[in-house]
mmCIF file with all atom_site columns, C-alpha atoms in Angstrom:
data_model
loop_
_atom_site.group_PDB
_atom_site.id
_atom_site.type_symbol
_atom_site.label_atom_id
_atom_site.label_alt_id
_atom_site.label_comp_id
_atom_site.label_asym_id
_atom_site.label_entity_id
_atom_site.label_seq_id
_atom_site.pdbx_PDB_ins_code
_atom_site.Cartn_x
_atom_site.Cartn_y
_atom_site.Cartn_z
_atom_site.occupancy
_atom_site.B_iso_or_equiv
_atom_site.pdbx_formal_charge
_atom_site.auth_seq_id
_atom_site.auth_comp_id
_atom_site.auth_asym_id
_atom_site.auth_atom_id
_atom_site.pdbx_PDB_model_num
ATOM 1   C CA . UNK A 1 1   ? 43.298  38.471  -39.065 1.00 0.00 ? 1   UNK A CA 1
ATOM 2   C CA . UNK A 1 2   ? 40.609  36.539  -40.915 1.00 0.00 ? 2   UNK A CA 1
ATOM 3   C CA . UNK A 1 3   ? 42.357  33.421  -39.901 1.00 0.00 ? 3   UNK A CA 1
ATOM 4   C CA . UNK A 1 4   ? 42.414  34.198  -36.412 1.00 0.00 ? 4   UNK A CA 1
ATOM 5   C CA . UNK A 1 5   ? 38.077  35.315  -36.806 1.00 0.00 ? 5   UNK A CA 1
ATOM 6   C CA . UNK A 1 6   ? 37.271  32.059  -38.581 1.00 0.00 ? 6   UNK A CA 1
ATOM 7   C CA . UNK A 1 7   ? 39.408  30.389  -35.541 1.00 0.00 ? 7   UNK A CA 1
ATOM 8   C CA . UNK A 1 8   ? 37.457  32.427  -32.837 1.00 0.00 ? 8   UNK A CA 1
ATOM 9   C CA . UNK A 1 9   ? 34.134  31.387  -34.249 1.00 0.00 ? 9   UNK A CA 1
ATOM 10  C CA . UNK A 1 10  ? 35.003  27.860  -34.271 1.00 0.00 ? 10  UNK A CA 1
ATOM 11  C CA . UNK A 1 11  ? 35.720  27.392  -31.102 1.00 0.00 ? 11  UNK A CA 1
ATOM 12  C CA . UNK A 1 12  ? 32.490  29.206  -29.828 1.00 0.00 ? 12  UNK A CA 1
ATOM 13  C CA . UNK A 1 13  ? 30.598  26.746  -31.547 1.00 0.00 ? 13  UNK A CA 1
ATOM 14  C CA . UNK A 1 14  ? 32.531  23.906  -30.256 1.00 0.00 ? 14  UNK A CA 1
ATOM 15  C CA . UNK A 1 15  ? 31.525  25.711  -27.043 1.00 0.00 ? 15  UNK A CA 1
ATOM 16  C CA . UNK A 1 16  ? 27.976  26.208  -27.516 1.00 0.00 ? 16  UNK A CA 1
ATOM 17  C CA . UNK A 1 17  ? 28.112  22.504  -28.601 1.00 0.00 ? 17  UNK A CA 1
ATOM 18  C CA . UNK A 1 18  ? 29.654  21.219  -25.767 1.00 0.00 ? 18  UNK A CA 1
ATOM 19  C CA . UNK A 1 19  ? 27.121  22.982  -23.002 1.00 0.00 ? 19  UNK A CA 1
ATOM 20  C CA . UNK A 1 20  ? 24.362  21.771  -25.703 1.00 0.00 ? 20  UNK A CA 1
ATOM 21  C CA . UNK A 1 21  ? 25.692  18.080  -24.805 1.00 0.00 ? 21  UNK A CA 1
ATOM 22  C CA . UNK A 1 22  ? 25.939  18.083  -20.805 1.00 0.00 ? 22  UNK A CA 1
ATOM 23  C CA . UNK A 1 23  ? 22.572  19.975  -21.306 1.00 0.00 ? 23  UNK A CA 1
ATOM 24  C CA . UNK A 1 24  ? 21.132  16.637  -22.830 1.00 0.00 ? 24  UNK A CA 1
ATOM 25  C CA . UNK A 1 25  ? 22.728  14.137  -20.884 1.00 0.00 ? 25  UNK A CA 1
ATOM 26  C CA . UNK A 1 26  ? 21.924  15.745  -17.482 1.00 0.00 ? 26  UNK A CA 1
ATOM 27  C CA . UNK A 1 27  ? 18.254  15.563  -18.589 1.00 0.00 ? 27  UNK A CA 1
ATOM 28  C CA . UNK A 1 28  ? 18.365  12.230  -19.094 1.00 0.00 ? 28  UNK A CA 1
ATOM 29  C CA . UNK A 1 29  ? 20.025  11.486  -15.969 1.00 0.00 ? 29  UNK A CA 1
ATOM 30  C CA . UNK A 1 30  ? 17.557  13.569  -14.326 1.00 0.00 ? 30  UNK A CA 1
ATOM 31  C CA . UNK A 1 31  ? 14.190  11.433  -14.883 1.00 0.00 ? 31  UNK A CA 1
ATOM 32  C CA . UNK A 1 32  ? 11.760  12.232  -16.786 1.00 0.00 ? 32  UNK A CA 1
ATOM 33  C CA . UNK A 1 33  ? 8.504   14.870  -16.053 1.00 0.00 ? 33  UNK A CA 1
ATOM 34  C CA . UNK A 1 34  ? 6.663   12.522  -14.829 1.00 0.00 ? 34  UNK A CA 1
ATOM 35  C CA . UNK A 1 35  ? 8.277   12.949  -11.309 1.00 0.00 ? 35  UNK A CA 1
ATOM 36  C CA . UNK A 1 36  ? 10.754  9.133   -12.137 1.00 0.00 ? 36  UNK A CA 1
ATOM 37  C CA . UNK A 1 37  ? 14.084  9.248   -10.210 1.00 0.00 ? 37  UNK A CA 1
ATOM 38  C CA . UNK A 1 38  ? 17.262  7.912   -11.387 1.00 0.00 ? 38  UNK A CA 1
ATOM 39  C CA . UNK A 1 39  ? 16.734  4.656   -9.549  1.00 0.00 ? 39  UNK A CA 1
ATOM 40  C CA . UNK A 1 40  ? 13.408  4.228   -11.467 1.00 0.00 ? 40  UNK A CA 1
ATOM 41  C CA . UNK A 1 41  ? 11.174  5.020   -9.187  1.00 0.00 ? 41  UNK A CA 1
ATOM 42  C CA . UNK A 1 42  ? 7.939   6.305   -10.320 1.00 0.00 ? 42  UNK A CA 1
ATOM 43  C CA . UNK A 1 43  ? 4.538   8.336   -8.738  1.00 0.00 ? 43  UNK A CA 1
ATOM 44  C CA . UNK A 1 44  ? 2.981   5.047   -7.965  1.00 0.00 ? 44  UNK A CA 1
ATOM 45  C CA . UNK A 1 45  ? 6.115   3.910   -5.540  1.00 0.00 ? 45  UNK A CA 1
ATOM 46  C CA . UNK A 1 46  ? 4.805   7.090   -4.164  1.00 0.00 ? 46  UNK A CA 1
ATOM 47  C CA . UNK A 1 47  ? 1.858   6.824   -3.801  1.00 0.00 ? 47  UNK A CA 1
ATOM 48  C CA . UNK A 1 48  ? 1.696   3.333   -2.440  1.00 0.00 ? 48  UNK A CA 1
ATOM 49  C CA . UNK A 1 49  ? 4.047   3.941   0.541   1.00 0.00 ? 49  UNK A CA 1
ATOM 50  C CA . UNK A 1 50  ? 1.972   6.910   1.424   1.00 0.00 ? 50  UNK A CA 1
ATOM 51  C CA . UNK A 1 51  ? -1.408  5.163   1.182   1.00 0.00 ? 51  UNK A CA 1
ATOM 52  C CA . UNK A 1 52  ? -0.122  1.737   2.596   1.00 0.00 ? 52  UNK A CA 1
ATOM 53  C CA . UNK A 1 53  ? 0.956   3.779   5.511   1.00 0.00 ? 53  UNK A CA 1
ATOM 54  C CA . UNK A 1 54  ? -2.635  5.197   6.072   1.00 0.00 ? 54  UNK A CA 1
ATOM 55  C CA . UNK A 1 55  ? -3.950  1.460   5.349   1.00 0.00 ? 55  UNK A CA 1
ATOM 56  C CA . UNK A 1 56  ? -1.471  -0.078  7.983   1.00 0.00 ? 56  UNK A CA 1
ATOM 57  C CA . UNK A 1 57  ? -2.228  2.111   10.917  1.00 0.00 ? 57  UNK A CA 1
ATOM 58  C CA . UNK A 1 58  ? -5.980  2.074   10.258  1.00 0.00 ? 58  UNK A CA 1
ATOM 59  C CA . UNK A 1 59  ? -4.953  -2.113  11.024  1.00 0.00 ? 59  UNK A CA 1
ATOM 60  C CA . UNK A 1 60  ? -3.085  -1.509  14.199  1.00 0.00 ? 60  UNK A CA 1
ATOM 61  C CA . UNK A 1 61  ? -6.047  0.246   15.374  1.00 0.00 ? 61  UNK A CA 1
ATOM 62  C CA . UNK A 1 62  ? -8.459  -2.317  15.270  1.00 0.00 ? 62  UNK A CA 1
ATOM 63  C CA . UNK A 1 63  ? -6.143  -4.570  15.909  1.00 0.00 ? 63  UNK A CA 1
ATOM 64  C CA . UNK A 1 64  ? -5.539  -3.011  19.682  1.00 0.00 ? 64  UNK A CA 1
ATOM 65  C CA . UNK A 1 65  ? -9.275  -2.640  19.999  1.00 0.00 ? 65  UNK A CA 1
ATOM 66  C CA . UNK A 1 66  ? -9.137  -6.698  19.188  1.00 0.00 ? 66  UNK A CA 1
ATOM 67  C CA . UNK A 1 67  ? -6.836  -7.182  22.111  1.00 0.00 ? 67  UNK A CA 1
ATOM 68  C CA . UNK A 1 68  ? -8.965  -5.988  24.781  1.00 0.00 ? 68  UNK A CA 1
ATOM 69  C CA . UNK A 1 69  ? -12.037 -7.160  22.939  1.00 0.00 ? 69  UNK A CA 1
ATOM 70  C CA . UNK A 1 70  ? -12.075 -10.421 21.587  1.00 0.00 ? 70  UNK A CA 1
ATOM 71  C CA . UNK A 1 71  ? -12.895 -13.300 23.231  1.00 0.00 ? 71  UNK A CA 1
ATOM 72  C CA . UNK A 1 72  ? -11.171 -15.797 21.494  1.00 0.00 ? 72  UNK A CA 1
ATOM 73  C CA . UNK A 1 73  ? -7.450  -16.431 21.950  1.00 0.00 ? 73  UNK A CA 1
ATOM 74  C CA . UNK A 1 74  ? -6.568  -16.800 17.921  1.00 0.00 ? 74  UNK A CA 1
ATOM 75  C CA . UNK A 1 75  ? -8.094  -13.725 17.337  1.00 0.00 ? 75  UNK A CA 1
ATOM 76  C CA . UNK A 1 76  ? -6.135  -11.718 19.987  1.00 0.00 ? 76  UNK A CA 1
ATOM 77  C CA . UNK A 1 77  ? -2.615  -13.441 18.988  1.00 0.00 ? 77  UNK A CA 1
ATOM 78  C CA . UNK A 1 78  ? -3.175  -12.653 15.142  1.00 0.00 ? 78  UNK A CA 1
ATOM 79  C CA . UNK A 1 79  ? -4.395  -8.748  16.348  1.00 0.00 ? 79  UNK A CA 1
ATOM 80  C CA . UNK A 1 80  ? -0.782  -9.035  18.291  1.00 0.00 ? 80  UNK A CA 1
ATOM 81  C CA . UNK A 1 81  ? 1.076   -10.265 15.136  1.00 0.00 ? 81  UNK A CA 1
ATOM 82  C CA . UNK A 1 82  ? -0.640  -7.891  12.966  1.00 0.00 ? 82  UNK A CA 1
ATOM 83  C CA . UNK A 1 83  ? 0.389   -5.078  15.322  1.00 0.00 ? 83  UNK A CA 1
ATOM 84  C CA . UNK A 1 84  ? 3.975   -5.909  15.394  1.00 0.00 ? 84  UNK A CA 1
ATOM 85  C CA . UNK A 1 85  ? 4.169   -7.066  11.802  1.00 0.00 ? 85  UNK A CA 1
ATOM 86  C CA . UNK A 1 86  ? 2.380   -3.446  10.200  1.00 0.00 ? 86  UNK A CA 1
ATOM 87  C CA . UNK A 1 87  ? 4.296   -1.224  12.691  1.00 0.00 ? 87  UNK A CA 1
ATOM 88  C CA . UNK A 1 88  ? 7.579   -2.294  11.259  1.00 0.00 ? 88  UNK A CA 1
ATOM 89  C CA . UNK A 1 89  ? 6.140   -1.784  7.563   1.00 0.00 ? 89  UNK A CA 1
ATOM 90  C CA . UNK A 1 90  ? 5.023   1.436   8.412   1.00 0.00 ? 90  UNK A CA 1
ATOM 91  C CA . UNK A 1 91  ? 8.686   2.548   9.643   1.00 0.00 ? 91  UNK A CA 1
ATOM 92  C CA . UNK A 1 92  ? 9.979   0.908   6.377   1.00 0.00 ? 92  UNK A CA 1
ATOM 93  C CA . UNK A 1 93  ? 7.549   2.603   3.961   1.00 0.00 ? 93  UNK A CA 1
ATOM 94  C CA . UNK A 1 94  ? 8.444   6.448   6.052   1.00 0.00 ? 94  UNK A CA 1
ATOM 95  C CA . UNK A 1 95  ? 12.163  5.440   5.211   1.00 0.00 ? 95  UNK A CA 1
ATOM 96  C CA . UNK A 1 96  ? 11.415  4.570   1.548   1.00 0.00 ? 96  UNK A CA 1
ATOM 97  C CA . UNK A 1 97  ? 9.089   7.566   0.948   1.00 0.00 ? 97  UNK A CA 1
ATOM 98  C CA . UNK A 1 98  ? 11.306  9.848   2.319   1.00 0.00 ? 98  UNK A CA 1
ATOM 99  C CA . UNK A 1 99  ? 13.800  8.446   0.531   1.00 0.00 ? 99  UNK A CA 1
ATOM 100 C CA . UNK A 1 100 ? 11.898  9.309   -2.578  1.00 0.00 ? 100 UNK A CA 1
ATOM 101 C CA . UNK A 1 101 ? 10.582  12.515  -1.594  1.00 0.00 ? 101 UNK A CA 1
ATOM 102 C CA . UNK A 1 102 ? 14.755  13.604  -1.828  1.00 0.00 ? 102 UNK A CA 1
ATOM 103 C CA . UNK A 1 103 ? 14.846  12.219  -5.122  1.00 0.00 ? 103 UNK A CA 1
ATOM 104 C CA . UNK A 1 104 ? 11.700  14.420  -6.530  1.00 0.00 ? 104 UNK A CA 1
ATOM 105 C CA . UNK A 1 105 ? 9.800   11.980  -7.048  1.00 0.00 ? 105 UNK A CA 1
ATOM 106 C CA . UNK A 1 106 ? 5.875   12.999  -7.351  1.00 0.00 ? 106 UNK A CA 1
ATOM 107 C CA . UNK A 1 107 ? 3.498   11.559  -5.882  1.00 0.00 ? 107 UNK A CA 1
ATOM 108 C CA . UNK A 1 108 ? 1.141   9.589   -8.560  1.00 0.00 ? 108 UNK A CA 1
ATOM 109 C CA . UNK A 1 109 ? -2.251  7.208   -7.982  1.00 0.00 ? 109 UNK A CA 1
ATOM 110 C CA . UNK A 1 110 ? -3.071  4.102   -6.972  1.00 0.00 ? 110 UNK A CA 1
ATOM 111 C CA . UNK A 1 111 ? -6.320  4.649   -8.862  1.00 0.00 ? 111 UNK A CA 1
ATOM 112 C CA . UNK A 1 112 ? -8.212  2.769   -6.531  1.00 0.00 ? 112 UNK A CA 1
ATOM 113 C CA . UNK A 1 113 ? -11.379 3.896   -4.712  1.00 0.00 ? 113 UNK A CA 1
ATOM 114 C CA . UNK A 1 114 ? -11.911 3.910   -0.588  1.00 0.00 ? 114 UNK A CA 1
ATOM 115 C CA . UNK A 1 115 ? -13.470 0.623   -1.158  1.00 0.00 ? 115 UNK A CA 1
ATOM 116 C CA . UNK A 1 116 ? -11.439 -0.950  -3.226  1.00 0.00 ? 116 UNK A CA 1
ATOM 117 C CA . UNK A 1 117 ? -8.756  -0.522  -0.274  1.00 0.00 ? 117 UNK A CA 1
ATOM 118 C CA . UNK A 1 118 ? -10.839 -1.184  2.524   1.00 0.00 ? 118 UNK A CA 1
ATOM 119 C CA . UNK A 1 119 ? -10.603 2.345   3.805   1.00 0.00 ? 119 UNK A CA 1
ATOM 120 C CA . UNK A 1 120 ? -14.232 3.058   3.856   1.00 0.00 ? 120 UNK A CA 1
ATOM 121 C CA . UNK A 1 121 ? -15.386 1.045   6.831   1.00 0.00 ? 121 UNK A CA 1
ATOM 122 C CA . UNK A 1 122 ? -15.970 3.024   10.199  1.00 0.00 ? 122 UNK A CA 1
ATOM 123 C CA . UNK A 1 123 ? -13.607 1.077   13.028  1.00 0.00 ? 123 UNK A CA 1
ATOM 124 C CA . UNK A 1 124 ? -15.325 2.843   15.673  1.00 0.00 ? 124 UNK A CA 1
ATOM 125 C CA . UNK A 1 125 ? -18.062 -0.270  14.965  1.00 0.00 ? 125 UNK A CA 1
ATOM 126 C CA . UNK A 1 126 ? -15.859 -2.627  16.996  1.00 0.00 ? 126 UNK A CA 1
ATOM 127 C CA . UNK A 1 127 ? -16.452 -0.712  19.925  1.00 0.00 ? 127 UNK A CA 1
ATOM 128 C CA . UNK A 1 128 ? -19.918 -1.293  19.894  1.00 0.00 ? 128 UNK A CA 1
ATOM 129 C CA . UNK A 1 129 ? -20.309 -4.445  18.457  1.00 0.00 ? 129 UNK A CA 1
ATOM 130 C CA . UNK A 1 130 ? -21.933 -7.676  20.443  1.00 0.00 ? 130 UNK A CA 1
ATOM 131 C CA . UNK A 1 131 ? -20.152 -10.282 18.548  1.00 0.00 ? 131 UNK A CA 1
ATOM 132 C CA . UNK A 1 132 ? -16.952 -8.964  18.325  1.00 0.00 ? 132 UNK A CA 1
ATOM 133 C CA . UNK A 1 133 ? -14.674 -11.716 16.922  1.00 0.00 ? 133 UNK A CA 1
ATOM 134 C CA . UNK A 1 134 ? -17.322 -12.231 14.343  1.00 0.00 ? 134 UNK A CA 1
ATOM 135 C CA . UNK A 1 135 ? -17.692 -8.288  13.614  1.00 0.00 ? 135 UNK A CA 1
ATOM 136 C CA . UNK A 1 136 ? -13.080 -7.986  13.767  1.00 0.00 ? 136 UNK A CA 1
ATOM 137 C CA . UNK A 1 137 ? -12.833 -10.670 11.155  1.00 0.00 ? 137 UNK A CA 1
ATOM 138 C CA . UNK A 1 138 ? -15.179 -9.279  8.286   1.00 0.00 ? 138 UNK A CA 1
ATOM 139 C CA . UNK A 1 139 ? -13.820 -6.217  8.913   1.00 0.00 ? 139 UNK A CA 1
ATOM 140 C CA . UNK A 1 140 ? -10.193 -7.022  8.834   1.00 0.00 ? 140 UNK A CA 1
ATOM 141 C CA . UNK A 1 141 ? -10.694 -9.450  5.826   1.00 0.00 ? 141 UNK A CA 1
ATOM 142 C CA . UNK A 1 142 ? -11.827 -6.636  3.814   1.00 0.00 ? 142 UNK A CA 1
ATOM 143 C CA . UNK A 1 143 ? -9.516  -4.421  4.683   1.00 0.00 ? 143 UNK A CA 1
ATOM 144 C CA . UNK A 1 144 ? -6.633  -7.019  3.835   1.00 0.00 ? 144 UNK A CA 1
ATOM 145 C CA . UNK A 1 145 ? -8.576  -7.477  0.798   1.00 0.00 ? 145 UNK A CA 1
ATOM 146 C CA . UNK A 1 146 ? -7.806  -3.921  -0.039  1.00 0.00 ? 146 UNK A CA 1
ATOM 147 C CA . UNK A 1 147 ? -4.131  -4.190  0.618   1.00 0.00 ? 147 UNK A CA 1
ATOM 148 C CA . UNK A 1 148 ? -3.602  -6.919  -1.352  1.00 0.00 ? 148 UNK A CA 1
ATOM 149 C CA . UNK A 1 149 ? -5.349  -5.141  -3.795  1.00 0.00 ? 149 UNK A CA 1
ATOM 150 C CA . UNK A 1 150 ? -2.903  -2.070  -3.261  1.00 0.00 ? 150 UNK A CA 1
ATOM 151 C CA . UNK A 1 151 ? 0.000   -4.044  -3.373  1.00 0.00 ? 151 UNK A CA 1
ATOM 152 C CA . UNK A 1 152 ? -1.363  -5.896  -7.326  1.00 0.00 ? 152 UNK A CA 1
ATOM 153 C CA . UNK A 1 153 ? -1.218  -1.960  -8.463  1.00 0.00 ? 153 UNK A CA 1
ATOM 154 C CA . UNK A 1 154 ? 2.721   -1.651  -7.455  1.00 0.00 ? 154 UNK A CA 1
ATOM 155 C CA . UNK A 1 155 ? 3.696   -4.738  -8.666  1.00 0.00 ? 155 UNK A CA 1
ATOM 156 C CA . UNK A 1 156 ? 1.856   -3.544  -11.900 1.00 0.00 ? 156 UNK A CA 1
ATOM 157 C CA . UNK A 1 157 ? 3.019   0.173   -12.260 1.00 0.00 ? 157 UNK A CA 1
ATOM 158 C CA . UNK A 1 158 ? 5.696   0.872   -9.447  1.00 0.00 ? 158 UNK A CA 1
ATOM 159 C CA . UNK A 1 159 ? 9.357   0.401   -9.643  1.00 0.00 ? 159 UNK A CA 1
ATOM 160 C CA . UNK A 1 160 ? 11.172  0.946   -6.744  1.00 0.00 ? 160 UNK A CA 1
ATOM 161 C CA . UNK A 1 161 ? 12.652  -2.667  -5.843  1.00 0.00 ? 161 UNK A CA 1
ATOM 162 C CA . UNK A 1 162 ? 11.906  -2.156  -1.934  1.00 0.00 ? 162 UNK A CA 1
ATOM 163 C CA . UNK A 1 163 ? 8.438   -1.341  -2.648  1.00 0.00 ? 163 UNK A CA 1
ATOM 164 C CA . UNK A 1 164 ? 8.164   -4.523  -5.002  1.00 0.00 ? 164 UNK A CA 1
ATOM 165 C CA . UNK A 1 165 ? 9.569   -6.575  -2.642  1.00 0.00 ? 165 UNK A CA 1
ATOM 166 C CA . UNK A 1 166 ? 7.075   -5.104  0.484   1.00 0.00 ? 166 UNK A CA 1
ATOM 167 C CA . UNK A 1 167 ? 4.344   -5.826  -2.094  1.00 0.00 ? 167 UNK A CA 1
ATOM 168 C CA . UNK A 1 168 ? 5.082   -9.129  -2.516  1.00 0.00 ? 168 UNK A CA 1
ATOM 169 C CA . UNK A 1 169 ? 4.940   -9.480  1.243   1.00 0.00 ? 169 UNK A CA 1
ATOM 170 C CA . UNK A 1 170 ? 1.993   -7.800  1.657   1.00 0.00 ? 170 UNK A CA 1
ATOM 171 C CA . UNK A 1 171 ? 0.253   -10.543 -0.851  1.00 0.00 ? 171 UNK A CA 1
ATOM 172 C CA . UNK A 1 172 ? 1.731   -13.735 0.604   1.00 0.00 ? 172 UNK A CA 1
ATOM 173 C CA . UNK A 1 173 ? 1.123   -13.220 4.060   1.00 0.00 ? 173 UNK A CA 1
ATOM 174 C CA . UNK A 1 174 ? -1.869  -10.945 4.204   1.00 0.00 ? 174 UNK A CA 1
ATOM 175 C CA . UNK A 1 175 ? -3.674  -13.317 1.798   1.00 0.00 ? 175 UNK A CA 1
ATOM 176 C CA . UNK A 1 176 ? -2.924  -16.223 4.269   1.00 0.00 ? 176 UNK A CA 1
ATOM 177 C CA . UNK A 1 177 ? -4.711  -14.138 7.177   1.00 0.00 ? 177 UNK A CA 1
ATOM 178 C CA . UNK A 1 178 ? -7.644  -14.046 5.135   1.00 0.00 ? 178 UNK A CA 1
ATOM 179 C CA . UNK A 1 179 ? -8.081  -17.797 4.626   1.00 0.00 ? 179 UNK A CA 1
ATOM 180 C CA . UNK A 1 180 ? -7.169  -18.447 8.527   1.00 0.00 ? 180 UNK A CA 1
ATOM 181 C CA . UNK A 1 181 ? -9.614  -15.703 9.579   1.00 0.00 ? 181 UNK A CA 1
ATOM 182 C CA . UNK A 1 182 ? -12.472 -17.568 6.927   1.00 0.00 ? 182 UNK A CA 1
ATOM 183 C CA . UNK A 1 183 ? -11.332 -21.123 8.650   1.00 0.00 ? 183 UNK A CA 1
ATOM 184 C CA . UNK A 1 184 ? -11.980 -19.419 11.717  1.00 0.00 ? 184 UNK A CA 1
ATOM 185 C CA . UNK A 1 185 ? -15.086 -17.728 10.997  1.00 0.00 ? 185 UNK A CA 1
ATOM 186 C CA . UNK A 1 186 ? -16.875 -21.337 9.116   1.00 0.00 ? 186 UNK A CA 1
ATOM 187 C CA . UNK A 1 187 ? -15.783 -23.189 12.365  1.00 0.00 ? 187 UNK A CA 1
ATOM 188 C CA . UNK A 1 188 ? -17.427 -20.686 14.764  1.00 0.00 ? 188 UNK A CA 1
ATOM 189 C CA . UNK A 1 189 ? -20.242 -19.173 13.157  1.00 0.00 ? 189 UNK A CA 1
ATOM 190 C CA . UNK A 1 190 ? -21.150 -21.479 9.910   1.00 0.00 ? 190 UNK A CA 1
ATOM 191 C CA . UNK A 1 191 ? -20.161 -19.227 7.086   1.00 0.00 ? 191 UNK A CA 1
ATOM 192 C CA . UNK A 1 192 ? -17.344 -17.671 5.690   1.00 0.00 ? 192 UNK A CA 1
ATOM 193 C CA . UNK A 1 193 ? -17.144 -13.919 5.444   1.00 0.00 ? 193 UNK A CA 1
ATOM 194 C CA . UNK A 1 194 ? -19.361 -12.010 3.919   1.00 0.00 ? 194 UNK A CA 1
ATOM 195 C CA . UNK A 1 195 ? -16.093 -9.983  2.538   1.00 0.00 ? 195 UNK A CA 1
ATOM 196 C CA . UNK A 1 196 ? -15.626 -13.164 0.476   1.00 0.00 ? 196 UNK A CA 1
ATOM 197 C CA . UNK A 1 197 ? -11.955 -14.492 0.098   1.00 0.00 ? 197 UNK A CA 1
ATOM 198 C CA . UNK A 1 198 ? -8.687  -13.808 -1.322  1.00 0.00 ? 198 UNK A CA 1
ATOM 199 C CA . UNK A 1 199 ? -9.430  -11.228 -4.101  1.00 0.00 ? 199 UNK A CA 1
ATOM 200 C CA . UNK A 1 200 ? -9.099  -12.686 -7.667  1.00 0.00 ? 200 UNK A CA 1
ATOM 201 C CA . UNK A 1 201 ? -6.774  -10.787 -9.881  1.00 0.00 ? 201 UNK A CA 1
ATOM 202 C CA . UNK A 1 202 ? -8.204  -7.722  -11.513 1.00 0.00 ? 202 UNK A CA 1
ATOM 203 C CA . UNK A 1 203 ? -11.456 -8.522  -9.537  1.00 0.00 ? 203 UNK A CA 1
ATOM 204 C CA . UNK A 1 204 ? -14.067 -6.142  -10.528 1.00 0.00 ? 204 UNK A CA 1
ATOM 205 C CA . UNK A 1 205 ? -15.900 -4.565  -6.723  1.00 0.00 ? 205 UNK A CA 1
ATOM 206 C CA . UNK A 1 206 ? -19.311 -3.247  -6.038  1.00 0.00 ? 206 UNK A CA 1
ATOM 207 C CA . UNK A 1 207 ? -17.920 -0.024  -5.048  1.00 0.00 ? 207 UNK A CA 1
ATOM 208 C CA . UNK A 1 208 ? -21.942 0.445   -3.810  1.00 0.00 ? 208 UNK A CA 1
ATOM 209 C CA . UNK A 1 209 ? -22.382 -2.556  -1.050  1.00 0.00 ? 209 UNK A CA 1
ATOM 210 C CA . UNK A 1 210 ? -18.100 -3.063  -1.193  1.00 0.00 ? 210 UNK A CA 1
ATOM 211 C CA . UNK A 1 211 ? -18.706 -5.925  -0.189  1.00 0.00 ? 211 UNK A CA 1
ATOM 212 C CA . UNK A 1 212 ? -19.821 -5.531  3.614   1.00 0.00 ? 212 UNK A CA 1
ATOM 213 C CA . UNK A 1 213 ? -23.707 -6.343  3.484   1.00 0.00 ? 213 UNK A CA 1
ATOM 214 C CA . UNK A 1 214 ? -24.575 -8.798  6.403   1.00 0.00 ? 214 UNK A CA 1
ATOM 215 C CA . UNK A 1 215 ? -21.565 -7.989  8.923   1.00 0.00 ? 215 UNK A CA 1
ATOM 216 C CA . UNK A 1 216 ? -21.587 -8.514  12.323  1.00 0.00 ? 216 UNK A CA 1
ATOM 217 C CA . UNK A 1 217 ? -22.684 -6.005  14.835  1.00 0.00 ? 217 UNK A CA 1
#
C-alpha cells in the first residue's frame, strides 16, 4: 500500500511538472508584454503603418488639389505619381496592420511630434494660395521630410520585415522628390525651399517655426 502511495505521488508531480513546462514554453512562444508577436513584430511596426497611413492620405490630398491647380506640367505629373504611388502603400500598410492587429500586437510610438512628421501644416492653404506650385512644393517637401523621418524610427525600433522593407522605400524615393522638387523650385523662383533638404540623420527640428517660415501663399 505504501508502495503504491509513494507511486501515486510521483506521478502527480511528474504531472504538475509537465503542465509547469508547456506553461513556460507557450509563454515564450507567445511574445512578450510588450504587445511583440511571434514573427517579431513590435508596437512601433504598429504604430508606423497606422501613422504612415494618416501621413500618405494627407499626400494624396494635396496632391489632387495639385492636379487641378498647378500650372506647371512637372508639378502635376509628380502630384499624379505621388497619388498612384501612396495609394498602393496605403492598401499595403491596412494589409500589414491588420495583419498585426490578429497577432496582438499593441500599438507603440513613433515618438515623434506633428512637426517632426509634417502633419501640422493646414492643406486647405493650397486652395487659396496665388503661387501655387511655389506654395505645393514647400509644403510637400516638408511633409516628405516627415516621412522620411517616420520611416528612420522603423528602421531603428520596428521589426516586421514588410515594414522595413516599405521604410526603405519610403527613404529612397521620397528623398529623391525632395531634391527634384528643390531643383525645381531654384530654377523657377531662385531659392530652394524654405523646408530645407533631405533631413540629416537624427536631425534635431524647431518644433516652434518647423521649419515653414517664409512659404508661399
Amino acid at each position: 500500500m505504501q508502495m503504491k502511495r509513494t507511486k501515486s505521488r510521483l506521478a502527480l508531480a511528474a504531472g504538475v511538472v509537465a503542465v509547469t513546462l508547456v506553461s513556460l514554453a507557450l509563454v515564450a512562444c507567445g511574445g512578450s508584454s510588450d504587445g511583440d508577436s511571434e514573427g517579431g513584430a513590435n508596437g512601433v511596426d504598429r504604430a508606423f503603418a497606422i501613422e504612415m497611413i494618416d501621413h500618405h492620405e494627407m499626400a494624396i490630398k494635396m496632391a489632387k488639389i495639385a492636379e487641378d491647380r498647378a500650372s506647371k506640367p512637372q508639378v502635376r505629373k509628380l502630384a499624379a505619381a505621388v497619388i498612384v504611388a501612396q495609394q498602393s502603400e496605403i492598401d499595403q500598410l491596412k494589409q500589414i496592420d491588420k495583419q498585426l492587429a490578429d497577432e496582438n500586437v499593441e500599438i507603440g510610438e513613433l515618438g515623434l511630434s506633428d512637426s517632426m512628421m509634417g502633419m501640422n501644416m493646414d492643406d486647405s492653404m493650397l486652395m487659396r494660395s496665388k503661387k501655387f506650385d511655389r506654395a505645393f512644393i514647400d509644403m510637400m517637401i516638408k511633409h516628405h521630410q516627415g516621412a522620411i523621418r517616420m520611416a528612420r524610427v522603423e528602421l531603428a525600433e520596428g521589426k516586421d520585415p514588410q515594414l522595413r522593407e516599405l521604410a526603405q522605400a519610403i527613404i529612397r524615393d521620397q528623398s529623391t522628390e525632395i531634391e527634384e522638387m528643390n531643383a525645381w523650385r531654384m530654377a523657377w523662383y531662385g531659392k530652394v525651399s524654405p523646408a530645407g533638404g533631405v533631413p540629416d540623420q537624427g536631425e534635431a527640428m524647431d518644433e516652434e517655426t518647423g521649419g515653414m517660415e517664409g512659404m508661399g501663399h
